[in-house]
Coordinates of C-alpha atoms in Angstrom, one line a residue:
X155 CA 123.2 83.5 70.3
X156 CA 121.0 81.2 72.1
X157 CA 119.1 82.3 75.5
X158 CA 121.6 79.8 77.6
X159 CA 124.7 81.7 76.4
X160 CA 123.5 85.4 77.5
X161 CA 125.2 86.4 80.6
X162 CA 121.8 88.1 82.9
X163 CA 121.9 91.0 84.2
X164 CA 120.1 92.8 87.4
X165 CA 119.6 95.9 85.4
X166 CA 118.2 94.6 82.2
X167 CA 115.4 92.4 83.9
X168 CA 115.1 95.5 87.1
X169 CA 114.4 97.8 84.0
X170 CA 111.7 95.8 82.8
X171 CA 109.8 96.8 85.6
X172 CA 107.5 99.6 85.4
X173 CA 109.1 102.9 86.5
X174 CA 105.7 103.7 89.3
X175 CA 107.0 100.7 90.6
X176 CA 110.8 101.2 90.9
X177 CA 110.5 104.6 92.0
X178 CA 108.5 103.3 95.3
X179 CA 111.1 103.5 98.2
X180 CA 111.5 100.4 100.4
X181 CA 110.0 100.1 103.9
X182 CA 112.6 102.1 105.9
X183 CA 110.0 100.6 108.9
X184 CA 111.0 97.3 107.5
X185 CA 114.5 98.3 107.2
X186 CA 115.3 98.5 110.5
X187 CA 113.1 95.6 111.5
X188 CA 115.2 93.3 109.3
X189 CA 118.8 94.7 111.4
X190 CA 116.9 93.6 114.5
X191 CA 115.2 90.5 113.8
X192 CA 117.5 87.3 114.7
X193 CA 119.1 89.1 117.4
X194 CA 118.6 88.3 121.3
X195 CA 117.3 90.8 124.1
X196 CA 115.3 93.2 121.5
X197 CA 112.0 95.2 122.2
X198 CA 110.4 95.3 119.1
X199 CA 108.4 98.7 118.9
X200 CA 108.5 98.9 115.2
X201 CA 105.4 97.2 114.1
X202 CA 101.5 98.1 114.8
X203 CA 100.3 95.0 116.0
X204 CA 100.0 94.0 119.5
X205 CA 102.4 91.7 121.4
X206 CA 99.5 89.3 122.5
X207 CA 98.9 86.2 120.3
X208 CA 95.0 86.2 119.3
X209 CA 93.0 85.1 121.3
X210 CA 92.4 81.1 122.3
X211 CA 88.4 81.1 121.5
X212 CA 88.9 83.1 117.6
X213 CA 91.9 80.0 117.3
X214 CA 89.6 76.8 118.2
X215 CA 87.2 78.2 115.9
X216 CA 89.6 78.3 113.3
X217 CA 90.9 74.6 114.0
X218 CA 87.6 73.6 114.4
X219 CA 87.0 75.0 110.5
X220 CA 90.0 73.2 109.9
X221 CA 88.8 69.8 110.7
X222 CA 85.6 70.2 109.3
X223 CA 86.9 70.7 106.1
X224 CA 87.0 74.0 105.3
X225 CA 89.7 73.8 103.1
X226 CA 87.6 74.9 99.4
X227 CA 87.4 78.4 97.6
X228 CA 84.7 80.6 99.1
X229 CA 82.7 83.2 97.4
X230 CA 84.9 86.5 96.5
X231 CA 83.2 89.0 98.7
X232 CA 82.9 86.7 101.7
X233 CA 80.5 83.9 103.2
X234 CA 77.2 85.2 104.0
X235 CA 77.4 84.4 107.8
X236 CA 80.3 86.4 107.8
X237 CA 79.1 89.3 105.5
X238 CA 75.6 89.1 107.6
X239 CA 77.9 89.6 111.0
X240 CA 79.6 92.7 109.7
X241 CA 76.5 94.0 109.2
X242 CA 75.2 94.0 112.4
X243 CA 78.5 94.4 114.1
X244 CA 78.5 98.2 112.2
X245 CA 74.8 98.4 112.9
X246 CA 75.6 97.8 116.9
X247 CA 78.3 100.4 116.8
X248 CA 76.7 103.4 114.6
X249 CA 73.2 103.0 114.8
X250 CA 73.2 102.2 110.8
X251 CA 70.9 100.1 108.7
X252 CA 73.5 98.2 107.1
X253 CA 72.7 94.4 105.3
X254 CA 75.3 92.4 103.7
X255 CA 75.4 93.9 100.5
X256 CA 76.9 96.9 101.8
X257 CA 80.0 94.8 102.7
X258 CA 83.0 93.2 101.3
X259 CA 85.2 90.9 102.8
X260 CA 89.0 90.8 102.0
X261 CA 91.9 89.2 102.6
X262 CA 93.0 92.1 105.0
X263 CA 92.8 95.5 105.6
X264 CA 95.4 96.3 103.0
X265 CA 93.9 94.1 100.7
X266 CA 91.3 96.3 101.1
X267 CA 92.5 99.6 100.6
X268 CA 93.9 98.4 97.0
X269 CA 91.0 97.2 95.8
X270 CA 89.1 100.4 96.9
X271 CA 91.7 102.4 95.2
X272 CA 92.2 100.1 91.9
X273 CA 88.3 100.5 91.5
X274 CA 88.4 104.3 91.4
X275 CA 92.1 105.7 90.5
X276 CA 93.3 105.8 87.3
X277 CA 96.7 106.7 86.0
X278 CA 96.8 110.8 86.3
X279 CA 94.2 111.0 88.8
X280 CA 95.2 112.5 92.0
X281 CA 94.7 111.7 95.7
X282 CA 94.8 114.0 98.5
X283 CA 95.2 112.3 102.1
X284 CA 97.5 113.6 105.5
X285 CA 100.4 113.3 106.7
X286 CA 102.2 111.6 108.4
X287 CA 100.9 108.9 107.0
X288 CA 101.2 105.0 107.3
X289 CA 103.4 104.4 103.7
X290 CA 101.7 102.3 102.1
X291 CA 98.8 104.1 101.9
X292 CA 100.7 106.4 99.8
X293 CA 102.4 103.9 97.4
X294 CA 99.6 102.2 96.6
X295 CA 98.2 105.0 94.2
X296 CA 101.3 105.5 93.4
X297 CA 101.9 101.6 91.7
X298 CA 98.6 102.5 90.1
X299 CA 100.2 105.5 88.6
X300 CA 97.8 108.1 90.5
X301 CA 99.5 110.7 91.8
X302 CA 99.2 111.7 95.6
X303 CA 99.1 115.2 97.9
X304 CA 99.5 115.3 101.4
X305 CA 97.7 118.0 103.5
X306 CA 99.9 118.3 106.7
X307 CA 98.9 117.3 110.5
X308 CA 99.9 120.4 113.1
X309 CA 101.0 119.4 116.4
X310 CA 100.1 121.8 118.7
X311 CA 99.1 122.2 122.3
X312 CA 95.7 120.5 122.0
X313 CA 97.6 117.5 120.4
X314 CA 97.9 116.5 116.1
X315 CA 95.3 118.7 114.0
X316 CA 94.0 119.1 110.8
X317 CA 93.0 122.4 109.3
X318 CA 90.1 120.8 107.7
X319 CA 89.5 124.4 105.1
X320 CA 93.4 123.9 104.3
X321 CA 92.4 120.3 103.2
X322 CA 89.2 121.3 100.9
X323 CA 91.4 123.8 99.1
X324 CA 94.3 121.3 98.7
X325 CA 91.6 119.0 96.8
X326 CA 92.5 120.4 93.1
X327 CA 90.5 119.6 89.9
X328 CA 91.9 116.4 89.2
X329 CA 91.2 114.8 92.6
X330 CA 89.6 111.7 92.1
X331 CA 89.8 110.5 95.6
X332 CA 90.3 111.7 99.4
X333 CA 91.6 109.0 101.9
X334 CA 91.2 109.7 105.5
X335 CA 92.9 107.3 108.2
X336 CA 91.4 108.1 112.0
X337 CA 92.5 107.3 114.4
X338 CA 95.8 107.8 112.3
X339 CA 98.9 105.4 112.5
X340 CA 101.3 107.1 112.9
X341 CA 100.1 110.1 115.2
X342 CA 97.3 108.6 117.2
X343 CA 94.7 112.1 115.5
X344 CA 91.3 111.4 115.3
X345 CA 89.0 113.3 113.6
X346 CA 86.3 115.3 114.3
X347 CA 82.3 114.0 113.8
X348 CA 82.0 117.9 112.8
X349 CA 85.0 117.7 110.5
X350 CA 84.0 114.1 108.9
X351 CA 80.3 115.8 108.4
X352 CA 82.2 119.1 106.4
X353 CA 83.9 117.0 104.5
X354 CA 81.3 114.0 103.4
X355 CA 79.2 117.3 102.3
X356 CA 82.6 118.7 100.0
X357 CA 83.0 115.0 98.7
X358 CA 79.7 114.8 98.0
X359 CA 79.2 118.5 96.1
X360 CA 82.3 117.5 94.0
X361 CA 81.9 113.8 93.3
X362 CA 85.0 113.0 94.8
X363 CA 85.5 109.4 96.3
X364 CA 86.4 109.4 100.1
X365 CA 88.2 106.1 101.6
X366 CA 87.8 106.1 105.0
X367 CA 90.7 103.7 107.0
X368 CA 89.4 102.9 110.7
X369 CA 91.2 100.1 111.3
X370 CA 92.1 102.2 114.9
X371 CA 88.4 102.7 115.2
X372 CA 88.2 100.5 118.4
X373 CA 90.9 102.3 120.1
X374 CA 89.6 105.2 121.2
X375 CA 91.1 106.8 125.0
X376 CA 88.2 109.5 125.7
X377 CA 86.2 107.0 126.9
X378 CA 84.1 106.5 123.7
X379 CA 83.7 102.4 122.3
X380 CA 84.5 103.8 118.9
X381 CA 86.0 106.8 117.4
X382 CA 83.7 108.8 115.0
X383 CA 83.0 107.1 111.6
X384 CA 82.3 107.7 108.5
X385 CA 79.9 104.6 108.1
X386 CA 76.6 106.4 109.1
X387 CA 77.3 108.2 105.7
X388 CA 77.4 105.1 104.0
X389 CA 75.0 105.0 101.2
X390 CA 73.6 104.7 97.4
X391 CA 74.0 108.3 97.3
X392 CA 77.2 109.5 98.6
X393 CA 80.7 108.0 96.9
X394 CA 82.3 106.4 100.5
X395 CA 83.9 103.5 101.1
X396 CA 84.9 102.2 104.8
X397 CA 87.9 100.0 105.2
X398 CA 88.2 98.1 108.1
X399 CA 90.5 94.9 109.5
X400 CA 90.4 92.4 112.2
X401 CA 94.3 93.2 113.0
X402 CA 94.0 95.5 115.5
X403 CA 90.6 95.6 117.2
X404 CA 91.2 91.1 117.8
X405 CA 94.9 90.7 118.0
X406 CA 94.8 88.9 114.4
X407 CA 97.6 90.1 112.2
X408 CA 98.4 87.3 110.7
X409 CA 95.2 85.9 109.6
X410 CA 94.9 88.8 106.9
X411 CA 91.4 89.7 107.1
X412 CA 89.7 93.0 106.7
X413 CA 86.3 94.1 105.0
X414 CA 84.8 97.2 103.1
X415 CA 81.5 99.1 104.0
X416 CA 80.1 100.4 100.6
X417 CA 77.3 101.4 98.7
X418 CA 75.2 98.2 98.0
X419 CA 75.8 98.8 94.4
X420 CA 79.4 98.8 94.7
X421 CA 80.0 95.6 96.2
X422 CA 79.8 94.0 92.4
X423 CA 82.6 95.8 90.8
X424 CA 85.0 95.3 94.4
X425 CA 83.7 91.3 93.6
X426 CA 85.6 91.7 90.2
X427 CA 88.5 93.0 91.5
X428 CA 88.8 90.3 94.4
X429 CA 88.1 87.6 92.0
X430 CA 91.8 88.8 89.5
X431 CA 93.6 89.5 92.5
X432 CA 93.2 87.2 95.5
X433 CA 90.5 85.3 94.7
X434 CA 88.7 84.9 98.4
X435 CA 89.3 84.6 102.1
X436 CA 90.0 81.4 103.3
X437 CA 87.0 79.8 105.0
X438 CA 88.6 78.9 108.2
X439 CA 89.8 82.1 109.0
X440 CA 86.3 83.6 107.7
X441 CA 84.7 81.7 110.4
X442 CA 87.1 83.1 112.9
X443 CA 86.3 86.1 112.3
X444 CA 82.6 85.4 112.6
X445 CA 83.5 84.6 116.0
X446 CA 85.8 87.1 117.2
X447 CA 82.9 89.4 115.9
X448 CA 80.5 87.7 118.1
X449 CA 82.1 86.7 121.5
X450 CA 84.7 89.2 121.3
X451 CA 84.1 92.4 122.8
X452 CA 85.0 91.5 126.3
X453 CA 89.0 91.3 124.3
X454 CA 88.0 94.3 122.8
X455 CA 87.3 95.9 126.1
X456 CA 90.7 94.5 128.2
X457 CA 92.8 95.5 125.4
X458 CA 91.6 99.2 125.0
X459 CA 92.1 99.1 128.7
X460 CA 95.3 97.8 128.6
X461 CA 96.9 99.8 125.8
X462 CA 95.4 102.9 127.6
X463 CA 97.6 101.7 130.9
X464 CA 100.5 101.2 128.1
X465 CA 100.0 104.8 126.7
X466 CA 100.0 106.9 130.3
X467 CA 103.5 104.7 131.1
X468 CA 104.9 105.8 127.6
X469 CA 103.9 109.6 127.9
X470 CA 104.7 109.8 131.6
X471 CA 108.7 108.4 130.9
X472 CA 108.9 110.6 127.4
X473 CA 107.6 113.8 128.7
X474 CA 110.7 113.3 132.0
X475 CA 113.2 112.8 128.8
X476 CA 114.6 116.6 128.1
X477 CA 114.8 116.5 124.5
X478 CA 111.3 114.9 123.6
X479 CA 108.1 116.6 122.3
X480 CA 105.1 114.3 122.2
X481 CA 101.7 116.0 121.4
X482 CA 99.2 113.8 123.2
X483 CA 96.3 111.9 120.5
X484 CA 93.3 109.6 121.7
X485 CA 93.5 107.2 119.2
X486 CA 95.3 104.1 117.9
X487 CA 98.4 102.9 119.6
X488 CA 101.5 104.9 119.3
X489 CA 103.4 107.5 120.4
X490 CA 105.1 109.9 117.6
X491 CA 107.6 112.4 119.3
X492 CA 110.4 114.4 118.1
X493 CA 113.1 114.5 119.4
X494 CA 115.9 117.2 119.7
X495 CA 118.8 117.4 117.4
X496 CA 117.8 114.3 115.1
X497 CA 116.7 114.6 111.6
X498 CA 118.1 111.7 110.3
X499 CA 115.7 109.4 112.2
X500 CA 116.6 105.7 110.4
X501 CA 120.3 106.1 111.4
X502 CA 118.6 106.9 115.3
X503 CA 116.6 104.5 115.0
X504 CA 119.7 102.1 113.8
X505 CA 121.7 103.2 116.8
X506 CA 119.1 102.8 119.1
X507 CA 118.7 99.5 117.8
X508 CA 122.4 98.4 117.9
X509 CA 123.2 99.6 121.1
X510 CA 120.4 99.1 123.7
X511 CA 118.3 96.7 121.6
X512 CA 115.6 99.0 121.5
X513 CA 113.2 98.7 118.1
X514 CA 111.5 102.0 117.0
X515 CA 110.1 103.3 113.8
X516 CA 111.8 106.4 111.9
X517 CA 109.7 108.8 111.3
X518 CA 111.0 109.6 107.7
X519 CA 108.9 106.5 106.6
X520 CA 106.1 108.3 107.2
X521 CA 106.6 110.9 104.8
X522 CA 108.7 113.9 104.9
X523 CA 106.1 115.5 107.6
X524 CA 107.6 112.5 109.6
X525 CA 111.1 114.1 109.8
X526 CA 112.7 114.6 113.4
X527 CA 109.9 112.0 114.8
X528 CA 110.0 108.2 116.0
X529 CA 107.2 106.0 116.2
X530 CA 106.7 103.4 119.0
X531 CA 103.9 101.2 119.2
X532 CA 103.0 100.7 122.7
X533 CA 100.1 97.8 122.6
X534 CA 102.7 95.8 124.5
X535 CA 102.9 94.7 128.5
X536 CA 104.0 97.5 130.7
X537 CA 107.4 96.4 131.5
X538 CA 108.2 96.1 128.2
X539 CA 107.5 100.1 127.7
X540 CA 110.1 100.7 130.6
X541 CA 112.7 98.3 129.6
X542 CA 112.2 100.4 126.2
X543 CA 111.9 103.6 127.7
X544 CA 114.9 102.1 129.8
X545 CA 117.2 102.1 127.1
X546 CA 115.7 105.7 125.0
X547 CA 117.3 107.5 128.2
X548 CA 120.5 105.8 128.0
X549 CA 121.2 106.5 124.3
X550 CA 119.8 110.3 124.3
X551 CA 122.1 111.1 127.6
X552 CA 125.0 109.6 125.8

């Protein structure tokens, strides 16, 4: 029978597919995103990224790329001006010694995190990291055929904590790599300079790997600049890699660029991995980045501030709502309460949707940890948390 006779099936080419693959659940984020998106007179609270376009000096440096020409492959781990301004932009900020062959430039902060993990994880080998957790941070090993634990955030009266003894002694035998995100998306927790210090020292003992995510690590509410790092640990002989984008901190997205702070020696093998994957950054939007890095902190500043504005309107309306519970955090920009009653948080989060146009995050997509919870992002203008918060009180008093 020839090839233009057989009838195709979804199952027979869906089964060619490698089962770590198939067993990863959807984005149940992205899942209610897609019933919203289309439809008129929504408040989009589902996604991390702020409601501001990027700023108008980072864009006419990228048009001006543009119509230079900047239009050719670039080196994998990033043009030097751009590697050499990471550098000191980490050296500003932690007091560190860094040169450009601690740094990697990628095409994002996810981009990064895969890289970091393909370069260490093998199938079998384990990773332990918190939760809740962003998802994708835990399917990633999990295409790679790694296996993950998750060490459980308490919420509590002082806010989200880690018991960081109860994370050591989840770290079994075969743990080939610990991934800490603070501040943490979704539950604002930041950890401890103490707690980061205990833990470089386990990591170190046992030659585990630690991935550090601080893509948050400009939006800090204690009145810091920055949230405590794992950078200043950086070096030839401790295992650490820092992952780091300029989504959050600059309002950019949708440029997909990130970077990783490594050992210098390290910086070869994450070249390889850039090169069979993604190739490079584009130029353009490297040299944007060059200059949010440089004439940027002025946005940096006015958008902490704002979000801070946006984060006492969201806690001040959910703590008057009877059946919330939101532990307070310092970092990032969400709130993650539980609410009353609901379990089933994507068919709330549906509902919400539906009926008062309202777009939140279940917290089931953050792991089971996330169950009972909903996660808004609040780096958006005042009025829209009311008009949000608006419509929450409408549907819960129904």
């Amino acid at each position: 029978m020839s090839v233009s006779n057989v009838i195709p099936t979804s199952s027979f080419a869906v089964d060619g597919i490698r089962k770590d693959v198939r067993d990863i659940g959807a984005s149940l984020i992205r899942e209610v995103a897609h019933l919203g998106m289309g439809r008129g007179n929504i408040v989009p609270l589902w996604f991390g990224e702020p409601d501001q376009p990027t700023p108008e000096f980072i864009r006419k440096a990228a048009i001006a790329a543009l119509e230079a020409g900047d239009t050719f492959y670039q080196p994998n781990r990033g043009i030097t001006p751009l590697r050499d301004a990471l550098a000191v932009y980490g050296n500003r900020l932690y007091g560190t010694a860094l040169d450009r062959e601690n740094i990697t430039v990628t095409v994002s902060g996810l981009n990064a995190l895969m890289i970091a993990m393909q370069s260490i994880l093998k199938a079998g080998d384990r990773m332990v990291t918190t939760a809740p957790i962003w998802p994708n941070i835990v399917a990633m090993p999990k295409v790679l055929g790694a296996q993950v634990t998750t060490v459980p955030l308490h919420a509590g009266i002082d806010g989200w904590q880690l018991d960081i003894d109860e994370f050591i002694a989840a770290c079994a035998p075969d743990t080939r790599a610990i991934l800490i995100n603070s501040p943490n998306n979704p539950t604002g927790w930041v950890m401890p300079a103490e707690d980061q210090k205990k833990l470089v020292e386990f990591a170190t003992e046992r030659g585990i790997w630690l991935i550090a995510d601080e893509v948050y690590a400009r939006l800090i509410y204690d009145g810091s600049d920055v949230a405590p790092s794992f950078v200043p640990y950086v070096s030839d002989d401790t295992r650490i890699m820092v992952i780091n984008s300029f989504s959050k901190s600059w309002a950019m997205t949708g440029w997909r660029l990130g970077w990783i702070t490594a050992p210098k020696g390290v910086g070869g093998e994450l070249e390889k991995l850039m090169e069979f994957s993604v190739s490079c950054p584009a130029g353009f939007i490297q040299q944007a980045g060059i200059v949010a890095l440089e004439q940027g902190e002025e946005f940096v500043a006015s958008s902490r501030a704002r979000y801070s504005r946006a984060r006492a309107a969201i806690i001040e309306r959910l703590r008057d709502m009877n059946r919330i519970h939101l532990p307070e955090a310092d970092g990032a920009f969400y709130a993650f309460f539980r609410v009353d009653g609901v379990e089933d948080t994507l068919s709330f989060a549906k509902e919400l949707l539906l009926s008062e146009g309202i777009g939140l995050a279940p917290g089931e997509a953050f792991g089971p940890e996330g169950a009972g919870h909903i996660r808004a992002c609040y780096a958006v203008s005042e009025d829209r948390i009311h008009k949000a918060m608006d419509g929450l009180a409408r549907f819960l008093a129904r």
